[in-house]
Amino acid sequence: MQTVLTTPSRLAKRAQYDETTIHAILDEALFCTVSYAINGQPMAIPTAFARQGNRLYIHGSVGSHFIRAIETGGRVCITVMLADGLVLAKSAFSHSVNYRSVVIFAQAEKVEDAAEKMQALALLTDHLIPGRWDDLRPTTQSELRKTTVLAFSLAEASAKTRTGGPNDEPEDIDLPTWAGIIPLQTVRLTPVAADSSLDVPIPQYLL
Amino acid sequence: MQTVLTTPSRLAKRAQYDETTIHAILDEALFCTVSYAINGQPMAIPTAFARQGNRLYIHGSVGSHFIRAIETGGRVCITVMLADGLVLAKSAFSHSVNYRSVVIFAQAEKVEDAAEKMQALALLTDHLIPGRWDDLRPTTQSELRKTTVLAFSLAEASAKTRTGGPNDEPEDIDLPTWAGIIPLQTVRLTPVAADSSLDVPIPQYLL
């Protein structure tokens, strides 16, 4: 949703507010950064997350200073960035980055309902490793009690993206310098078994 | 340096303050997230950066709302995260992430000296694309005037890392579930030439 907070001051044409774009970026990214402020001092923590509908979930230990600082509902800013490529132009000035980012302004809601909490943990697990949750023993009530799950509304979320090649100034375009894109990609390498699993076949959902 | 702000409340054994560790993480990461607060409202922006000695540099348009909000020296929190792997344990609860992260608390110093500013732009360019700066036409004084460069001290920086396999509870270790690590890596794919460079050979430093 476009609000005063979600309208960027620069390159506003790159801003997007449609759910499809925002959800796709959130579903592809593995980690977000949660920024908060304590007495005006900014703090930030990178962490795992998952999305369902218009809610984003994070989790942490009930004893975590970070979780305790934000679970009472202070404003946070959650950012996600997918770096898609380095954009090399003919001048340093016109170099750029292809990216897809989301910025969310929200307040934490502590998930108290046990069923929603358990479902959020399944989402968090399967967001990083699709198919994993159903392959695991059930999470116990004790484990659930040791974990805080926080939910954030995506009502005040916006996306910003850049795609395509360099935008060089006309006077630079014929310089004999190579210009173009170096695509970036995050890849999953071959799984490495723990000592406890040397005899266990790698499950299909990891291949 | 270990201070009240840089001492994590959880898993403090993972915290590290030596320059070698902090510098290595900063030099490998391509992007950071700069968090700041305006009237208590947390804001955050992912951006490129570079390090030299105990200073971290970012840059932006002189007109950028973000740059103007922090150039006057308010406190910021800069985070960097390298995600090295997903750690799959026998229980959902013991799943983890292998990562190397840095958190910096600092205040922006606007770089006014033209020589330091130009050097910072070279660092920023070569941090993303080693060898690029010397292949480009000189940056003009006009381009320099349109760009703000901010420097941050690394005095209040700390690193946090996790490595290794899952730490399963003894009662879970013999479960027939596969456990191990899925290594993650950010890779640079084959460069794609812009229309302006179809006849220009790809420079050696990009291969």
Coordinates of C-alpha atoms in Angstrom, one line a residue:
Chain A
M1 CA 0.0 0.0 0.0
Q2 CA 1.3 3.4 -0.9
T3 CA 1.6 5.6 2.2
V4 CA 3.9 8.5 3.2
L5 CA 6.4 6.0 4.6
T6 CA 6.4 3.6 1.7
T7 CA 6.9 6.3 -1.0
P8 CA 10.6 6.5 -1.9
S9 CA 12.0 10.0 -2.4
R10 CA 14.3 8.8 -5.2
L11 CA 13.4 6.9 -8.3
A12 CA 9.8 6.6 -7.2
K13 CA 9.1 5.0 -10.6
R14 CA 10.9 1.9 -9.4
A15 CA 8.4 1.5 -6.5
Q16 CA 5.7 -1.1 -6.7
Y17 CA 2.8 -1.9 -4.4
D18 CA 1.1 -4.8 -6.0
E19 CA 0.8 -7.9 -3.9
T20 CA 2.0 -10.3 -6.6
T21 CA 5.4 -8.5 -6.9
I22 CA 5.8 -8.2 -3.1
H23 CA 4.9 -11.8 -2.4
A24 CA 7.1 -13.2 -5.1
I25 CA 10.2 -11.4 -3.7
L26 CA 9.4 -12.4 -0.2
D27 CA 8.9 -16.0 -1.2
E28 CA 12.2 -16.2 -3.1
A29 CA 14.4 -14.5 -0.5
L30 CA 15.7 -16.7 2.4
F31 CA 16.5 -14.0 4.9
C32 CA 15.3 -10.5 5.9
T33 CA 16.8 -7.8 8.1
V34 CA 14.6 -6.6 11.0
S35 CA 15.4 -3.0 12.1
Y36 CA 14.1 -1.5 15.3
A37 CA 15.0 1.3 17.6
I38 CA 15.5 1.5 21.3
N39 CA 15.5 5.0 22.7
G40 CA 16.4 6.3 19.2
Q41 CA 19.3 3.8 18.8
P42 CA 18.8 1.8 15.6
M43 CA 19.4 -1.9 15.9
A44 CA 19.1 -4.6 13.2
I45 CA 19.2 -8.4 13.0
P46 CA 19.3 -10.6 9.9
T47 CA 16.9 -13.5 10.4
A48 CA 14.9 -16.2 8.6
F49 CA 11.2 -15.5 7.8
A50 CA 8.2 -16.9 6.0
R51 CA 5.1 -15.4 4.5
Q52 CA 1.5 -16.6 4.3
G53 CA -1.2 -14.4 2.8
N54 CA -0.5 -10.9 4.0
R55 CA 1.4 -11.9 7.1
L56 CA 5.2 -12.3 7.5
Y57 CA 6.5 -14.5 10.4
I58 CA 9.8 -14.6 12.2
H59 CA 10.7 -16.7 15.2
G60 CA 13.3 -16.8 17.9
S61 CA 14.1 -17.9 21.4
V62 CA 11.7 -16.6 24.1
G63 CA 14.9 -15.3 25.8
S64 CA 16.3 -13.4 22.9
H65 CA 16.9 -9.8 23.6
F66 CA 15.9 -8.9 20.0
I67 CA 12.6 -10.8 20.2
R68 CA 11.8 -9.3 23.6
A69 CA 12.6 -5.8 22.3
I70 CA 10.1 -6.0 19.5
E71 CA 7.4 -8.4 20.7
T72 CA 5.7 -5.6 22.6
G73 CA 4.7 -3.9 19.4
G74 CA 7.2 -1.1 18.7
R75 CA 7.5 -0.1 15.0
V76 CA 10.0 -2.1 12.9
C77 CA 11.2 -1.9 9.4
I78 CA 11.8 -5.2 7.7
T79 CA 13.9 -5.3 4.5
V80 CA 14.6 -8.0 2.0
M81 CA 16.9 -7.7 -1.0
L82 CA 17.6 -10.1 -3.9
A83 CA 20.7 -9.0 -5.8
D84 CA 20.2 -10.1 -9.4
G85 CA 23.2 -8.5 -11.1
L86 CA 25.9 -5.9 -11.2
V87 CA 25.3 -3.4 -14.0
L88 CA 28.5 -2.2 -15.6
A89 CA 28.2 1.1 -17.5
K90 CA 30.8 3.0 -19.5
S91 CA 31.3 5.5 -16.6
A92 CA 31.6 4.7 -12.9
F93 CA 28.8 7.1 -12.2
S94 CA 26.3 5.1 -14.3
H95 CA 27.1 1.8 -12.7
S96 CA 24.1 0.3 -11.0
V97 CA 22.7 -2.9 -9.4
N98 CA 19.8 -5.0 -10.6
Y99 CA 17.8 -6.0 -7.5
R100 CA 14.4 -6.7 -6.2
S101 CA 13.8 -5.4 -2.7
V102 CA 10.9 -5.1 -0.3
V103 CA 10.5 -2.7 2.6
I104 CA 7.8 -3.4 5.3
F105 CA 6.8 -1.0 8.0
A106 CA 4.9 -2.9 10.7
Q107 CA 4.5 -3.7 14.4
A108 CA 5.0 -7.2 15.8
E109 CA 2.0 -9.2 16.9
K110 CA 3.0 -12.1 19.2
V111 CA 1.3 -15.3 18.0
E112 CA -0.3 -16.9 21.0
D113 CA -2.6 -19.4 19.3
A114 CA -0.8 -22.7 19.5
A115 CA -2.2 -23.9 16.1
E116 CA -1.1 -20.7 14.3
K117 CA 2.2 -20.9 16.0
M118 CA 2.8 -24.4 14.9
Q119 CA 1.8 -23.6 11.4
A120 CA 4.1 -20.6 11.3
L121 CA 7.0 -22.9 12.4
A122 CA 6.1 -25.3 9.5
L123 CA 6.1 -22.3 7.1
L124 CA 9.5 -21.1 8.4
T125 CA 11.0 -24.5 8.0
D126 CA 9.5 -25.1 4.5
H127 CA 10.4 -21.6 3.3
L128 CA 14.1 -22.4 3.7
I129 CA 13.8 -26.1 2.8
P130 CA 10.6 -27.0 0.9
G131 CA 9.2 -30.3 2.0
R132 CA 11.2 -30.5 5.2
W133 CA 8.5 -30.2 7.8
D134 CA 6.6 -33.3 7.0
D135 CA 9.8 -35.3 7.1
L136 CA 10.5 -34.3 10.8
R137 CA 9.2 -35.7 14.1
P138 CA 6.4 -33.5 15.5
T139 CA 7.6 -30.4 17.4
T140 CA 6.9 -30.9 21.1
Q141 CA 4.9 -28.6 23.3
S142 CA 8.1 -27.9 25.3
E143 CA 9.9 -26.8 22.1
L144 CA 6.9 -24.6 21.2
R145 CA 7.0 -22.9 24.6
K146 CA 10.7 -22.1 24.2
T147 CA 9.9 -20.4 20.9
T148 CA 8.4 -17.0 20.2
V149 CA 6.7 -16.4 16.9
L150 CA 6.0 -12.9 15.7
A151 CA 3.6 -11.9 12.9
F152 CA 3.8 -8.7 10.9
S153 CA 1.1 -7.3 8.5
L154 CA 2.2 -6.6 5.0
A155 CA -0.3 -3.7 4.7
E156 CA 2.5 -1.2 4.6
A157 CA 4.9 -3.0 2.3
S158 CA 6.5 -1.8 -0.9
A159 CA 8.8 -3.3 -3.5
K160 CA 11.5 -1.6 -5.5
T161 CA 13.2 -3.3 -8.5
R162 CA 15.7 -2.5 -11.2
T163 CA 16.2 -4.7 -14.2
G164 CA 17.9 -4.3 -17.6
G165 CA 21.2 -3.1 -18.8
P166 CA 23.2 0.1 -18.1
N167 CA 21.8 3.6 -18.9
D168 CA 24.8 5.4 -20.2
E169 CA 24.9 9.1 -21.0
P170 CA 24.9 9.7 -24.8
E171 CA 28.4 11.2 -24.7
D172 CA 29.8 7.9 -23.1
I173 CA 28.0 5.4 -25.3
D174 CA 30.8 5.0 -27.8
L175 CA 33.7 4.6 -25.4
P176 CA 35.6 1.4 -26.0
T177 CA 34.8 0.2 -22.5
W178 CA 32.9 -3.1 -22.0
A179 CA 29.5 -2.5 -20.5
G180 CA 26.8 -5.1 -19.6
I181 CA 25.5 -7.2 -16.7
I182 CA 27.2 -9.7 -14.4
P183 CA 24.2 -11.8 -13.2
L184 CA 24.3 -12.9 -9.6
Q185 CA 22.6 -16.0 -8.2
T186 CA 22.4 -17.7 -4.9
V187 CA 22.8 -21.5 -5.4
R188 CA 22.4 -24.5 -3.2
L189 CA 25.3 -26.8 -3.4
T190 CA 25.3 -30.6 -2.9
P191 CA 24.0 -31.5 0.6
V192 CA 26.7 -32.7 3.0
A193 CA 25.5 -35.4 5.4
A194 CA 26.1 -35.1 9.2
D195 CA 27.9 -37.9 10.9
S196 CA 24.6 -39.1 12.2
S197 CA 23.2 -39.5 8.7
L198 CA 26.0 -41.1 6.7
D199 CA 23.8 -44.2 6.1
V200 CA 20.6 -42.2 5.5
P201 CA 19.7 -41.6 1.8
I202 CA 19.3 -38.0 0.9
P203 CA 15.6 -37.3 0.6
Q204 CA 14.1 -36.5 -2.8
Y205 CA 13.0 -33.0 -1.7
L206 CA 16.6 -31.9 -1.2
L207 CA 17.7 -32.9 -4.8
Chain B
M1 CA 35.4 -3.6 20.0
Q2 CA 33.3 -5.1 22.7
T3 CA 30.9 -2.5 24.2
V4 CA 27.4 -2.8 25.7
L5 CA 25.9 -2.4 22.3
T6 CA 28.0 -4.9 20.5
T7 CA 27.6 -7.7 23.1
P8 CA 24.8 -10.0 22.0
S9 CA 22.4 -11.2 24.6
R10 CA 22.1 -14.7 23.0
L11 CA 24.9 -17.1 22.0
A12 CA 27.6 -14.6 23.1
K13 CA 30.1 -17.3 22.4
R14 CA 29.5 -16.7 18.7
A15 CA 30.5 -13.1 18.9
Q16 CA 33.9 -12.0 17.7
Y17 CA 35.7 -8.7 17.8
D18 CA 39.0 -9.3 16.0
E19 CA 39.6 -7.1 13.0
T20 CA 40.7 -9.9 10.8
T21 CA 37.3 -11.7 11.1
I22 CA 35.3 -8.5 10.7
H23 CA 37.3 -7.2 7.7
A24 CA 37.1 -10.6 5.9
I25 CA 33.3 -10.7 6.2
L26 CA 33.0 -7.1 5.1
D27 CA 35.3 -7.6 2.1
E28 CA 33.4 -10.7 0.9
A29 CA 29.9 -9.3 1.2
L30 CA 28.6 -7.2 -1.6
F31 CA 25.8 -5.3 0.1
C32 CA 24.9 -4.1 3.6
T33 CA 21.7 -2.8 5.2
V34 CA 21.9 0.6 6.8
S35 CA 19.3 1.1 9.6
Y36 CA 18.5 4.4 11.0
A37 CA 15.6 6.0 12.9
I38 CA 13.7 9.2 12.4
N39 CA 11.6 10.3 15.4
G40 CA 11.8 6.7 16.6
Q41 CA 10.6 5.3 13.3
P42 CA 13.1 2.6 12.1
M43 CA 14.0 2.8 8.4
A44 CA 16.4 0.6 6.5
I45 CA 18.1 0.6 3.1
P46 CA 20.2 -2.1 1.4
T47 CA 23.1 -0.6 -0.3
A48 CA 26.6 -1.2 -1.7
F49 CA 29.6 -0.4 0.4
A50 CA 33.4 -0.8 0.6
R51 CA 35.9 -0.9 3.4
Q52 CA 39.4 0.5 3.8
G53 CA 41.3 0.2 7.1
N54 CA 38.8 0.8 9.9
R55 CA 36.4 2.8 7.7
L56 CA 33.3 1.7 5.8
Y57 CA 32.1 3.8 2.9
I58 CA 28.7 4.1 1.2
H59 CA 27.6 6.6 -1.4
G60 CA 24.4 8.0 -2.9
S61 CA 22.8 10.9 -4.7
V62 CA 23.2 14.2 -2.9
G63 CA 19.4 14.4 -3.2
S64 CA 18.6 11.0 -1.7
H65 CA 16.3 11.3 1.3
F66 CA 18.1 8.4 2.9
I67 CA 21.6 10.0 2.5
R68 CA 20.3 13.4 3.7
A69 CA 18.7 11.7 6.8
I70 CA 21.9 10.2 8.0
E71 CA 24.6 12.5 6.7
T72 CA 24.1 14.8 9.7
G73 CA 25.5 12.2 12.0
G74 CA 22.6 10.4 13.6
R75 CA 23.3 6.9 14.9
V76 CA 23.0 4.1 12.4
C77 CA 23.3 0.3 12.6
I78 CA 24.9 -1.3 9.6
T79 CA 24.5 -5.1 9.1
V80 CA 26.1 -7.5 6.7
M81 CA 25.2 -11.2 6.4
L82 CA 26.8 -14.0 4.4
A83 CA 24.5 -17.0 4.4
D84 CA 26.8 -20.0 4.1
G85 CA 24.4 -22.9 4.6
L86 CA 21.2 -24.3 5.9
V87 CA 21.7 -26.7 8.8
L88 CA 19.2 -29.5 8.8
A89 CA 18.8 -31.3 12.1
K90 CA 16.7 -34.3 13.1
S91 CA 14.2 -32.0 14.8
A92 CA 12.7 -28.7 13.4
F93 CA 13.8 -27.0 16.7
S94 CA 17.5 -27.8 16.1
H95 CA 17.6 -26.5 12.6
S96 CA 20.0 -23.6 12.1
V97 CA 21.8 -21.5 9.6
N98 CA 25.6 -21.2 9.0
Y99 CA 26.4 -17.6 8.5
R100 CA 28.9 -14.9 9.0
S101 CA 27.5 -11.5 10.0
V102 CA 28.8 -8.1 11.1
V103 CA 26.9 -5.5 13.0
I104 CA 28.3 -1.9 13.2
F105 CA 27.1 0.9 15.3
A106 CA 28.3 4.2 14.0
Q107 CA 27.6 7.7 12.9
A108 CA 28.1 9.0 9.4
E109 CA 30.9 11.4 8.6
K110 CA 30.4 13.1 5.3
V111 CA 33.6 12.9 3.2
E112 CA 34.3 16.4 2.0
D113 CA 37.9 16.0 0.9
A114 CA 37.8 15.5 -2.9
A115 CA 40.7 13.1 -2.9
E116 CA 39.3 10.8 -0.2
K117 CA 35.9 11.0 -1.9
M118 CA 37.3 9.9 -5.3
Q119 CA 39.3 7.2 -3.6
A120 CA 36.1 6.0 -1.9
L121 CA 34.3 5.8 -5.2
A122 CA 37.2 3.7 -6.6
L123 CA 36.9 1.4 -3.6
L124 CA 33.1 1.1 -4.0
T125 CA 33.5 0.3 -7.6
D126 CA 36.3 -2.2 -7.2
H127 CA 34.6 -3.9 -4.2
L128 CA 31.8 -5.0 -6.4
I129 CA 33.9 -5.5 -9.6
P130 CA 37.6 -5.9 -8.8
G131 CA 39.7 -4.1 -11.4
R132 CA 36.9 -2.1 -12.8
W133 CA 37.9 1.5 -11.7
D134 CA 41.2 1.6 -13.7
D135 CA 39.3 0.5 -16.9
L136 CA 36.9 3.5 -16.7
R137 CA 37.2 7.1 -17.9
P138 CA 38.0 9.4 -15.0
T139 CA 35.0 10.5 -12.9
T140 CA 34.3 14.2 -13.6
Q141 CA 34.1 16.9 -11.0
S142 CA 30.4 17.3 -11.9
E143 CA 29.7 13.6 -11.1
L144 CA 31.6 14.0 -7.9
R145 CA 29.5 17.0 -6.9
K146 CA 26.3 15.0 -7.5
T147 CA 27.5 12.2 -5.2
T148 CA 27.6 12.1 -1.4
V149 CA 30.1 9.7 0.2
L150 CA 29.7 8.8 3.8
A151 CA 32.3 7.1 6.0
F152 CA 31.6 5.1 9.2
S153 CA 34.1 4.0 11.8
L154 CA 34.4 0.3 12.5
A155 CA 35.3 0.9 16.2
E156 CA 32.0 -0.4 17.3
A157 CA 31.8 -3.4 15.1
S158 CA 31.3 -7.1 16.0
A159 CA 31.0 -10.3 14.0
K160 CA 28.9 -13.3 14.7
T161 CA 29.4 -16.6 13.0
R162 CA 28.1 -20.2 13.0
T163 CA 29.8 -23.0 11.3
G164 CA 29.6 -26.8 11.3
G165 CA 26.8 -29.4 11.3
P166 CA 23.6 -29.7 13.3
N167 CA 23.6 -30.0 17.1
D168 CA 20.9 -32.5 17.8
E169 CA 19.6 -33.5 21.1
P170 CA 20.9 -37.0 22.3
E171 CA 17.4 -38.4 22.2
D172 CA 17.0 -37.4 18.5
I173 CA 20.3 -38.5 17.1
D174 CA 19.2 -42.0 16.1
L175 CA 16.1 -40.9 14.3
P176 CA 16.1 -42.1 10.6
T177 CA 15.8 -38.5 9.3
W178 CA 18.5 -37.1 7.1
A179 CA 20.6 -34.4 8.8
G180 CA 23.4 -32.3 7.4
I181 CA 24.2 -29.1 5.6
I182 CA 23.0 -27.5 2.4
P183 CA 25.8 -25.1 1.5
L184 CA 24.7 -21.8 0.0
Q185 CA 26.8 -19.8 -2.4
T186 CA 26.4 -16.5 -4.3
V187 CA 27.9 -17.0 -7.8
R188 CA 28.6 -14.6 -10.6
L189 CA 27.3 -16.0 -13.9
T190 CA 28.7 -15.3 -17.4
P191 CA 28.7 -11.6 -18.2
V192 CA 26.1 -10.4 -20.6
A193 CA 27.2 -7.6 -23.0
A194 CA 25.1 -4.4 -23.4
D195 CA 24.0 -3.5 -26.9
S196 CA 26.8 -0.8 -26.8
S197 CA 29.4 -3.5 -26.2
L198 CA 28.6 -6.4 -28.5
D199 CA 32.0 -5.8 -30.3
V200 CA 34.0 -5.1 -27.2
P201 CA 36.0 -8.1 -25.8
I202 CA 35.1 -9.0 -22.2
P203 CA 38.0 -7.7 -20.1
Q204 CA 40.2 -10.2 -18.3
Y205 CA 39.2 -9.0 -14.8
L206 CA 35.6 -10.1 -15.4
L207 CA 36.6 -13.7 -16.2

